[in-house]
C-alpha cells in the first residue's frame, strides 16, 4: 500500500472518530440538559455539600420549606419555571450559600446545595450572637446545629467583625500553633484584646489589634525559648502589647 492510500485511510479514520465523538456529545447534552417540556416529578434527589462537617441544612428542612411555600414538586408537572422558583426560594434561606435545581427527564427533581461555612462566632456587648462566614458575611446562628468555631466576645462591632477581627481570626486559625492553642478572644471597651489559652498560662494580653502578627511572633519565640515558664500554677497572664517586651503576671500570693 502506497503512502497516499495510507494517508487517506488515516484521514477517514480521524474524521469518523470526530463525527462519532460529536454525536456522543450531542446525545449526552440532550440527555443531561433541562427538559424544555414539563415532566411529572415522582421523586427528589437532594445533595448537600459538607453535610458531615456542617448540618445547618438538611433534606427534611428543605422539603418542609418547599411544602410551606407550596413549591413541593412531587406529583406536579415540573418545568423550568417551577425549577427556578424552587431555586430562588432555597437560595433565600440564610444557611445556603449556593443552590442549583433542575428537573430531569427521568422524573427526578435534583437539588444541589452548598452550605455557608462559619469561620468564627461573635457574642458581643449588645447581646448579639452570630457567625461570620468564610466570605466575611454575617450568618445567623442556627437552632438545629452549632458549629465548633473560635469565639469573639465583648465590645466588637459588626463592621470590625467582618474586617480587622476577621483578618485576626483567619491568621490564628491558619497557624498550626495558634489554632491548637486559642479558642476564645475577648475585646474590652478600650479595644484591647485578650486571648484565652487552652494550656499553660491562661490569658494572653495583646493590646490593640495593630501589629498583631509581630506580637504573636514575639510570643511564639518566647514559648520556644522558655517553655518551662509557661506555667499556669505560677503565672495568670502574659502581656505582649509592648514593643520588644513580654510581661508575665504572677498569681497573687505566689512567691
XYZ file of N, CA and C in Angstrom:
765
model
N 0.854 -1.195 0.000
C 0.000 0.000 0.000
C 0.889 1.244 0.000
N 0.638 2.146 -0.975
C 1.494 3.325 -1.056
C 1.126 4.335 0.020
N 1.973 5.350 0.144
C 1.805 6.340 1.218
C 0.530 7.168 1.050
N 0.125 7.445 -0.187
C -1.087 8.236 -0.411
C -2.322 7.542 0.134
N -2.413 6.212 -0.118
C -3.557 5.449 0.384
C -3.564 5.416 1.907
N -2.374 5.270 2.484
C -2.276 5.255 3.945
C -2.761 6.586 4.546
N -2.370 7.673 3.914
C -2.781 8.990 4.403
C -4.292 9.173 4.295
N -4.869 8.675 3.188
C -6.323 8.777 3.007
C -7.057 7.995 4.083
N -6.564 6.779 4.360
C -7.192 5.923 5.372
C -7.116 6.587 6.748
N -5.966 7.173 7.049
C -5.795 7.858 8.330
C -6.773 9.023 8.460
N -6.915 9.789 7.363
C -7.821 10.936 7.401
C -9.257 10.495 7.587
N -9.648 9.428 6.893
C -11.010 8.907 7.025
C -11.260 8.431 8.458
N -10.262 7.756 9.031
C -10.411 7.262 10.403
C -10.552 8.414 11.389
N -9.752 9.450 11.193
C -9.815 10.618 12.081
C -11.167 11.298 11.983
N -11.660 11.467 10.750
C -12.961 12.105 10.548
C -14.077 11.277 11.186
N -13.984 9.948 11.031
C -15.002 9.066 11.608
C -15.016 9.181 13.128
N -13.814 9.261 13.737
C -13.725 9.401 15.199
C -14.318 10.729 15.653
N -14.025 11.778 14.892
C -14.537 13.099 15.259
C -16.047 13.147 15.159
N -16.591 12.543 14.109
C -18.049 12.503 13.942
C -18.693 11.710 15.067
N -18.066 10.569 15.412
C -18.594 9.757 16.500
C -18.575 10.496 17.827
N -17.467 11.207 18.099
C -17.351 11.968 19.338
C -18.377 13.095 19.390
N -18.561 13.774 18.246
C -19.542 14.842 18.186
C -20.949 14.309 18.437
N -21.245 13.157 17.845
C -22.555 12.559 18.046
C -22.796 12.192 19.497
N -21.748 11.666 20.165
C -21.880 11.302 21.574
C -22.116 12.550 22.429
N -21.403 13.615 22.119
C -21.565 14.853 22.879
C -22.985 15.397 22.740
N -23.494 15.375 21.527
C -24.863 15.852 21.307
C -25.859 14.995 22.084
N -25.632 13.669 22.066
C -26.505 12.746 22.792
C -26.457 13.019 24.295
N -25.225 13.200 24.832
C -25.065 13.418 26.268
C -25.717 14.721 26.690
N -25.491 15.777 25.923
C -26.079 17.070 26.257
C -27.598 17.004 26.219
N -28.138 16.314 25.219
C -29.590 16.228 25.096
C -30.210 15.467 26.251
N -29.439 14.551 26.851
C -29.974 13.775 27.960
C -29.820 14.490 29.297
N -28.750 15.290 29.436
C -28.444 15.912 30.715
C -29.061 17.293 30.888
N -29.363 17.969 29.831
C -29.887 19.332 29.967
C -31.309 19.301 30.501
N -31.737 20.445 30.993
C -33.098 20.535 31.480
C -34.091 20.337 30.329
N -35.118 19.548 30.563
C -36.116 19.374 29.503
C -36.895 20.657 29.278
N -37.162 20.954 28.033
C -37.933 22.157 27.721
C -39.395 21.977 28.096
N -39.885 20.754 27.983
C -41.271 20.500 28.327
C -41.360 20.098 29.800
N -42.557 20.180 30.372
C -42.764 19.778 31.754
C -42.746 18.260 31.880
N -42.200 17.805 33.003
C -42.119 16.371 33.276
C -42.755 16.119 34.635
N -43.527 15.044 34.748
C -44.142 14.710 36.024
C -43.059 14.301 37.028
N -42.996 14.978 38.159
C -41.984 14.698 39.182
C -42.470 13.558 40.074
N -41.633 12.524 40.198
C -42.002 11.397 41.055
C -41.094 11.229 42.263
N -39.967 11.964 42.302
C -39.083 11.880 43.465
C -38.119 13.069 43.467
N -37.456 13.261 44.608
C -36.490 14.342 44.767
C -35.144 13.756 45.184
N -34.089 14.230 44.556
C -32.725 13.860 44.964
C -32.041 15.122 45.476
N -31.646 15.100 46.778
C -31.022 16.271 47.410
C -29.581 15.937 47.770
N -28.671 16.765 47.321
C -27.257 16.629 47.677
C -26.820 17.888 48.421
N -26.278 17.702 49.632
C -25.836 18.833 50.459
C -24.339 18.709 50.679
N -23.577 19.666 50.176
C -22.131 19.634 50.314
C -21.730 19.839 51.776
N -20.624 19.200 52.183
C -20.080 19.332 53.539
C -21.091 18.949 54.613
N -21.961 18.002 54.312
C -23.013 17.654 55.259
C -22.498 16.885 56.473
N -21.259 16.373 56.393
C -20.681 15.687 57.549
C -20.177 16.705 58.568
N -19.509 17.758 58.091
C -18.945 18.770 58.982
C -19.986 19.783 59.442
N -20.889 20.168 58.542
C -21.911 21.172 58.872
C -23.292 20.602 58.617
N -24.213 20.914 59.544
C -25.588 20.421 59.405
C -26.583 21.563 59.594
N -26.266 22.704 58.997
C -27.198 23.824 59.017
C -28.400 23.563 58.111
N -28.171 22.751 57.080
C -29.210 22.428 56.106
C -29.389 20.913 56.074
N -30.633 20.475 56.037
C -30.926 19.046 55.929
C -31.975 18.812 54.855
N -32.070 17.587 54.399
C -33.072 17.235 53.392
C -34.484 17.481 53.916
N -34.722 17.108 55.180
C -36.047 17.305 55.776
C -36.388 18.792 55.840
N -35.392 19.596 56.210
C -35.599 21.044 56.290
C -35.998 21.606 54.933
N -35.297 21.197 53.870
C -35.591 21.706 52.532
C -36.975 21.256 52.059
N -37.318 20.010 52.304
C -38.626 19.507 51.880
C -39.745 20.233 52.612
N -39.583 20.435 53.932
C -40.614 21.149 54.695
C -40.743 22.589 54.211
N -39.602 23.209 53.896
C -39.632 24.582 53.397
C -40.408 24.669 52.081
N -40.163 23.737 51.181
C -40.863 23.756 49.893
C -42.354 23.502 50.062
N -42.712 22.648 51.014
C -44.136 22.396 51.267
C -44.816 23.649 51.815
N -44.122 24.354 52.727
C -44.683 25.583 53.293
C -44.860 26.668 52.229
N -43.960 26.670 51.256
C -44.024 27.673 50.194
C -44.870 27.217 49.009
N -45.501 26.052 49.145
C -46.329 25.468 48.071
C -45.505 25.267 46.794
N -44.264 24.824 46.980
C -43.366 24.590 45.846
C -42.882 23.146 45.790
N -43.462 22.280 46.613
C -43.019 20.887 46.630
C -43.361 20.235 45.295
N -42.349 19.726 44.557
C -42.604 19.332 43.163
C -43.204 17.945 42.962
N -43.081 17.037 43.931
C -43.546 15.663 43.708
C -45.059 15.663 43.424
N -45.419 14.969 42.336
C -46.814 14.896 41.915
C -47.235 16.034 41.017
N -46.279 16.914 40.697
C -46.588 18.044 39.823
C -45.817 17.922 38.520
N -46.417 18.445 37.445
C -45.671 18.577 36.199
C -44.705 19.749 36.363
N -43.422 19.438 36.302
C -42.395 20.408 36.679
C -41.524 20.745 35.484
N -41.359 22.046 35.271
C -40.504 22.524 34.192
C -39.574 23.610 34.677
N -39.115 24.425 33.750
C -38.120 25.443 34.066
C -38.664 26.477 35.042
N -39.916 26.913 34.870
C -40.476 27.961 35.724
C -40.504 27.532 37.187
N -41.042 26.344 37.458
C -41.119 25.863 38.839
C -39.725 25.598 39.387
N -38.833 25.079 38.542
C -37.451 24.825 38.978
C -36.775 26.116 39.424
N -36.965 27.175 38.651
C -36.360 28.462 39.000
C -36.964 29.022 40.295
N -38.262 28.848 40.475
C -38.917 29.336 41.695
C -38.395 28.584 42.920
N -38.232 27.281 42.784
C -37.691 26.480 43.889
C -36.260 26.907 44.201
N -35.464 27.125 43.170
C -34.068 27.529 43.361
C -33.977 28.865 44.096
N -34.787 29.833 43.706
C -34.773 31.145 44.356
C -35.244 31.045 45.805
N -36.229 30.194 46.056
C -36.761 30.043 47.402
C -35.711 29.431 48.330
N -35.024 28.408 47.870
C -33.990 27.774 48.691
C -32.804 28.721 48.885
N -32.460 29.479 47.849
C -31.350 30.429 47.938
C -31.603 31.503 48.986
N -32.871 31.767 49.315
C -33.207 32.800 50.298
C -32.967 32.338 51.731
N -32.764 31.046 51.943
C -32.513 30.535 53.291
C -31.126 30.971 53.758
N -31.022 31.452 54.975
C -29.776 32.047 55.462
C -28.579 31.089 55.482
N -28.737 29.779 55.743
C -27.551 28.918 55.769
C -27.062 28.498 54.374
N -27.795 28.866 53.327
C -27.470 28.402 51.975
C -26.546 29.398 51.282
N -25.442 28.885 50.763
C -24.508 29.719 50.006
C -24.828 29.668 48.516
N -24.981 28.461 47.982
C -25.303 28.284 46.571
C -26.296 27.140 46.419
N -27.130 27.202 45.374
C -28.070 26.125 45.107
C -28.313 26.034 43.611
N -28.439 24.808 43.137
C -28.814 24.539 41.754
C -29.941 23.517 41.756
N -30.993 23.803 40.989
C -32.146 22.912 40.910
C -32.512 22.675 39.450
N -32.869 21.453 39.130
C -33.371 21.186 37.786
C -34.171 19.888 37.769
N -35.094 19.819 36.819
C -35.934 18.646 36.632
C -35.312 17.756 35.578
N -35.143 16.473 35.896
C -34.559 15.537 34.948
C -35.610 14.847 34.106
N -35.183 14.304 32.960
C -36.103 13.555 32.101
C -36.660 12.317 32.799
N -35.910 11.827 33.805
C -36.308 10.585 34.475
C -37.355 10.791 35.560
N -37.881 12.018 35.700
C -38.897 12.288 36.710
C -38.336 12.633 38.078
N -37.012 12.730 38.168
C -36.358 13.068 39.440
C -36.016 14.559 39.447
N -36.366 15.231 40.539
C -36.013 16.641 40.699
C -34.730 16.725 41.522
N -33.717 17.381 40.967
C -32.394 17.417 41.596
C -32.172 18.768 42.283
N -31.688 18.695 43.537
C -31.350 19.882 44.317
C -29.927 19.712 44.847
N -29.032 20.588 44.447
C -27.655 20.581 44.937
C -27.413 21.852 45.747
N -27.064 21.689 47.025
C -26.911 22.819 47.936
C -25.491 22.872 48.487
N -24.927 24.073 48.526
C -23.663 24.321 49.221
C -23.966 25.197 50.423
N -23.558 24.738 51.601
C -23.837 25.483 52.822
C -22.806 26.587 53.050
N -23.207 27.610 53.790
C -22.258 28.621 54.236
C -21.403 28.039 55.356
N -20.132 28.407 55.386
C -19.182 27.844 56.353
C -18.727 28.934 57.320
N -19.077 28.837 58.604
C -18.672 29.868 59.565
C -17.189 29.771 59.907
N -16.539 30.924 60.030
C -15.132 30.954 60.442
C -15.033 31.111 61.957
N -15.888 31.967 62.528
C -15.899 32.153 63.985
C -17.258 32.688 64.402
N -17.472 32.720 65.719
C -18.738 33.186 66.275
C -18.501 34.441 67.109
N -19.461 35.348 67.101
C -19.384 36.594 67.862
C -20.492 36.612 68.916
N -20.115 36.944 70.155
C -21.062 37.210 71.238
C -20.685 38.586 71.779
N -21.394 39.631 71.345
C -20.935 40.980 71.659
C -21.659 41.610 72.851
N -21.252 42.853 73.159
C -21.753 43.556 74.341
C -23.236 43.898 74.250
N -23.790 43.843 73.044
C -25.210 44.139 72.835
C -26.090 42.900 72.996
N -25.456 41.769 73.262
C -26.205 40.526 73.387
C -26.440 39.831 72.064
N -25.833 40.340 71.007
C -25.990 39.720 69.693
C -25.112 38.466 69.596
N -25.613 37.487 68.887
C -24.868 36.249 68.661
C -25.005 35.856 67.193
N -23.884 35.730 66.524
C -23.902 35.372 65.108
C -22.545 34.811 64.697
N -22.532 34.187 63.543
C -21.277 33.735 62.934
C -20.820 34.761 61.901
N -19.530 34.727 61.606
C -19.002 35.376 60.407
C -18.463 34.253 59.528
N -18.991 34.150 58.309
C -18.611 33.022 57.462
C -17.318 33.296 56.703
N -16.905 32.335 55.896
C -15.627 32.426 55.192
C -15.624 33.469 54.086
N -16.786 34.041 53.793
C -16.885 35.130 52.817
C -17.055 36.489 53.497
N -16.774 36.554 54.814
C -16.874 37.778 55.616
C -18.307 38.255 55.802
N -19.254 37.392 55.593
C -20.654 37.769 55.744
C -21.190 37.303 57.093
N -22.054 38.131 57.693
C -22.690 37.753 58.947
C -23.708 36.648 58.684
N -23.670 35.634 59.522
C -24.507 34.453 59.349
C -25.254 34.174 60.651
N -26.570 34.121 60.643
C -27.324 33.871 61.879
C -26.985 32.508 62.476
N -27.077 32.420 63.795
C -26.897 31.121 64.439
C -28.104 30.250 64.121
N -27.928 28.960 64.272
C -28.975 28.006 63.919
C -29.536 27.354 65.176
N -30.822 27.063 65.153
C -31.461 26.368 66.276
C -31.285 24.864 66.185
N -30.792 24.380 65.024
C -30.669 22.935 64.842
C -29.234 22.446 64.829
N -28.277 23.369 64.733
C -26.879 22.946 64.685
C -25.976 24.072 65.161
N -24.982 23.708 65.984
C -23.990 24.666 66.461
C -22.623 24.256 65.949
N -21.977 25.143 65.216
C -20.659 24.849 64.662
C -19.583 25.052 65.731
N -18.597 24.176 65.716
C -17.476 24.284 66.654
C -16.452 25.237 66.053
N -16.492 26.487 66.492
C -15.605 27.518 65.965
C -15.028 28.330 67.119
N -13.942 29.082 66.872
C -13.474 30.039 67.880
C -14.536 31.103 68.122
N -14.440 31.781 69.284
C -15.441 32.761 69.684
C -14.768 34.091 70.001
N -15.402 35.183 69.577
C -15.004 36.528 69.996
C -16.113 37.094 70.870
N -15.766 37.556 72.067
C -16.738 38.168 72.965
C -16.350 39.626 73.243
N -17.320 40.391 73.755
C -17.024 41.739 74.206
C -17.442 42.830 73.249
N -16.667 43.904 73.250
C -17.019 45.133 72.531
C -16.494 45.076 71.098
N -17.286 44.483 70.250
C -16.901 44.335 68.844
C -18.101 44.672 67.959
N -17.899 45.555 67.010
C -18.974 45.935 66.095
C -19.071 44.931 64.958
N -20.215 44.935 64.292
C -20.390 44.038 63.142
C -19.365 44.342 62.051
N -19.079 45.639 61.846
C -18.125 46.032 60.811
C -16.732 45.521 61.134
N -16.298 45.671 62.397
C -14.968 45.184 62.779
C -14.891 43.664 62.695
N -16.005 42.988 63.035
C -16.029 41.522 62.962
C -15.813 41.038 61.537
N -16.264 41.819 60.555
C -16.133 41.435 59.159
C -14.826 41.925 58.523
N -14.058 42.728 59.254
C -12.844 43.308 58.674
C -11.608 42.982 59.510
N -11.205 43.864 60.417
C -9.942 43.674 61.127
C -9.932 42.412 61.982
N -11.044 42.114 62.663
C -11.068 40.919 63.502
C -11.221 39.655 62.669
N -11.822 39.778 61.507
C -11.841 38.643 60.579
C -10.411 38.283 60.181
N -9.600 39.299 59.869
C -8.205 39.056 59.484
C -7.435 38.407 60.627
N -7.669 38.871 61.851
C -7.002 38.284 63.015
C -7.397 36.822 63.190
N -8.687 36.535 63.123
C -9.145 35.160 63.303
C -8.638 34.254 62.194
N -8.631 34.755 60.985
C -8.123 33.968 59.867
C -6.647 33.623 60.075
N -5.884 34.598 60.585
C -4.466 34.375 60.875
C -4.287 33.313 61.953
N -5.041 33.412 63.048
C -4.908 32.455 64.148
C -5.324 31.046 63.730
N -6.395 30.950 62.954
C -6.893 29.635 62.538
C -5.952 28.975 61.541
N -5.344 29.776 60.665
C -4.445 29.216 59.650
C -3.109 28.772 60.230
N -2.732 29.318 61.389
C -1.458 28.979 62.011
C -1.618 27.724 62.869
N -0.804 26.723 62.625
C -0.943 25.445 63.310
C -0.791 25.580 64.823
N 0.161 26.387 65.278
C 0.367 26.567 66.713
C -0.804 27.279 67.367
N -1.237 28.388 66.783
C -2.277 29.205 67.411
C -3.649 28.552 67.299
N -3.905 27.861 66.229
C -5.200 27.199 66.068
C -5.415 26.147 67.147
N -4.335 25.476 67.532
C -4.433 24.447 68.568
C -4.492 25.042 69.969
N -4.028 26.296 70.120
C -3.870 26.871 71.457
C -5.029 27.755 71.896
N -5.575 28.561 70.967
C -6.559 29.576 71.352
C -7.965 29.226 70.880
N -8.919 29.388 71.798
C -10.319 29.092 71.468
C -11.220 30.297 71.610
N -10.746 31.337 72.314
C -11.619 32.487 72.567
C -10.815 33.774 72.597
N -11.449 34.843 72.125
C -10.875 36.186 72.163
C -11.875 37.102 72.858
N -11.369 37.952 73.744
C -12.237 38.950 74.391
C -11.721 40.338 74.062
N -12.662 41.249 73.756
C -12.324 42.631 73.425
C -12.955 43.538 74.474
N -12.123 44.353 75.184
C -12.680 45.236 76.208
C -13.103 46.576 75.614
N -13.574 47.484 76.460
C -14.086 48.772 75.988
C -13.031 49.581 75.250
N -11.782 49.445 75.665
C -10.685 50.206 75.045
C -10.138 49.499 73.805
N -10.798 48.424 73.395
C -10.403 47.646 72.218
C -9.090 46.906 72.417
N -8.764 46.613 73.669
C -7.628 45.739 73.956
C -8.090 44.290 73.863
N -7.221 43.446 73.358
C -7.588 42.066 73.044
C -6.917 41.103 74.018
N -7.691 40.169 74.517
C -7.166 39.116 75.393
C -7.510 37.754 74.795
N -6.508 36.928 74.634
C -6.696 35.573 74.144
C -6.772 34.608 75.322
N -7.640 33.621 75.238
C -7.739 32.580 76.253
C -7.064 31.321 75.730
N -6.068 30.842 76.480
C -5.273 29.697 76.045
C -5.844 28.395 76.597
N -5.728 27.329 75.818
C -6.198 26.013 76.254
C -5.213 25.342 77.204
N -3.967 25.773 77.202
C -2.968 25.153 78.068
C -1.923 26.177 78.479
N -1.250 25.898 79.589
C -0.254 26.834 80.083
C -0.902 28.056 80.699
N -0.214 29.184 80.642
C -0.731 30.439 81.184
C -2.042 30.777 80.477
N -3.131 31.015 81.237
C -4.464 31.050 80.619
C -4.780 32.266 79.767
N -4.187 33.441 80.066
C -4.575 34.652 79.349
C -3.363 35.330 78.706
N -3.587 35.763 77.455
C -2.560 36.481 76.710
C -3.121 37.844 76.324
N -2.554 38.908 76.875
C -2.977 40.268 76.540
C -2.122 40.769 75.378
N -2.784 41.055 74.249
C -2.009 41.545 73.096
C -2.270 43.027 72.815
N -3.114 43.654 73.642
C -3.370 45.078 73.468
C -4.224 45.357 72.246
N -4.067 46.530 71.631
C -4.825 46.856 70.414
C -4.488 45.882 69.282
N -5.355 45.858 68.291
C -5.211 44.872 67.223
C -4.064 45.184 66.265
N -3.562 46.398 66.279
C -2.490 46.755 65.344
C -1.235 45.912 65.623
N -0.529 45.566 64.569
C 0.730 44.796 64.658
C 0.554 43.447 65.361
N -0.626 42.851 65.217
C -0.854 41.601 65.941
C 0.057 40.472 65.467
N 0.445 40.466 64.190
C 1.326 39.400 63.710
C 2.699 39.484 64.371
N 3.254 40.698 64.465
C 4.553 40.871 65.113
C 4.477 40.476 66.588
N 3.380 40.823 67.248
C 3.211 40.467 68.659
C 3.132 38.955 68.843
N 2.400 38.300 67.948
C 2.251 36.846 68.067
C 3.557 36.116 67.759
N 4.342 36.640 66.849
C 5.649 36.020 66.576
C 6.578 36.193 67.770
N 6.466 37.325 68.465
C 7.244 37.540 69.693
C 6.840 36.510 70.746
N 5.530 36.262 70.854
C 5.035 35.261 71.799
C 5.525 33.870 71.428
N 5.530 33.543 70.141
C 5.997 32.225 69.693
C 7.465 32.017 70.086
N 8.272 33.055 69.875
C 9.689 32.959 70.229
C 9.865 32.750 71.733
N 9.036 33.428 72.528
C 9.103 33.267 73.987
C 8.726 31.848 74.404
N 7.653 31.302 73.821
C 7.243 29.928 74.123
C 8.379 28.944 73.839
N 9.046 29.142 72.717
C 10.091 28.200 72.320
C 11.356 28.347 73.170
N 11.648 29.571 73.591
C 12.861 29.809 74.362
C 12.678 29.476 75.848
N 11.477 29.708 76.370
C 11.231 29.494 77.794
C 9.991 28.621 78.022
N 9.966 27.403 77.502
C 8.770 26.557 77.656
C 8.464 26.252 79.119
N 9.489 26.213 79.977
C 9.291 25.886 81.389
C 8.559 26.993 82.143
N 8.544 28.217 81.579
C 7.875 29.328 82.250
C 6.391 29.438 81.893
N 5.955 28.660 80.945
C 4.533 28.664 80.568
C 3.760 27.808 81.567
N 3.673 28.304 82.783
C 3.168 27.530 83.920
C 1.975 28.255 84.547
N 0.802 27.649 84.432
C -0.417 28.269 84.960
C -0.470 28.252 86.476
N 0.372 27.461 87.125
C 0.391 27.447 88.590
C 1.180 28.619 89.157
N 1.961 29.307 88.294
C 2.765 30.451 88.733
C 2.220 31.762 88.160
N 1.923 31.746 86.867
C 1.508 32.970 86.190
C 0.054 32.879 85.734
N -0.620 34.011 85.764
C -2.009 34.039 85.308
C -2.169 34.758 83.975
N -1.124 35.489 83.543
C -1.274 36.266 82.308
C 0.081 36.614 81.711
N 0.111 36.622 80.360
C 1.262 37.126 79.616
C 0.810 38.369 78.864
N 1.616 39.422 78.912
C 1.310 40.650 78.179
C 2.360 40.857 77.097
N 1.878 40.951 75.849
C 2.800 41.130 74.709
C 2.457 42.414 73.944
N 1.793 43.347 74.629
C 1.310 44.563 73.968
C 2.426 45.555 73.650
N 3.578 45.426 74.325
C 4.627 46.425 74.185
C 5.749 45.922 73.284
N 6.363 46.851 72.571
C 7.439 46.505 71.641
C 8.604 45.863 72.385
N 9.040 44.698 71.883
C 10.240 44.006 72.359
C 10.180 43.648 73.839
N 9.005 43.661 74.440
C 8.870 43.323 75.858
C 7.766 42.297 76.055
N 7.969 41.413 77.034
C 6.947 40.458 77.441
C 6.884 40.473 78.965
N 5.669 40.657 79.516
C 5.477 40.656 80.954
C 4.639 39.446 81.342
N 5.052 38.771 82.392
C 4.266 37.683 82.957
C 3.773 38.107 84.334
N 2.473 38.052 84.554
C 1.867 38.455 85.814
C 1.665 37.227 86.698
N 2.273 37.268 87.883
C 2.179 36.144 88.798
C 0.803 36.066 89.440
N 0.451 34.862 89.840
C -0.758 34.661 90.627
C -0.557 35.296 91.982
N -1.582 35.947 92.515
C -1.481 36.617 93.812
C -1.067 35.633 94.899
N -0.210 36.103 95.788
C 0.309 35.332 96.924
C 1.257 34.213 96.524
N 1.626 34.189 95.210
C 2.600 33.185 94.793
C 4.001 33.776 94.940
N 4.859 33.033 95.649
C 6.224 33.523 95.878
C 7.111 33.339 94.652
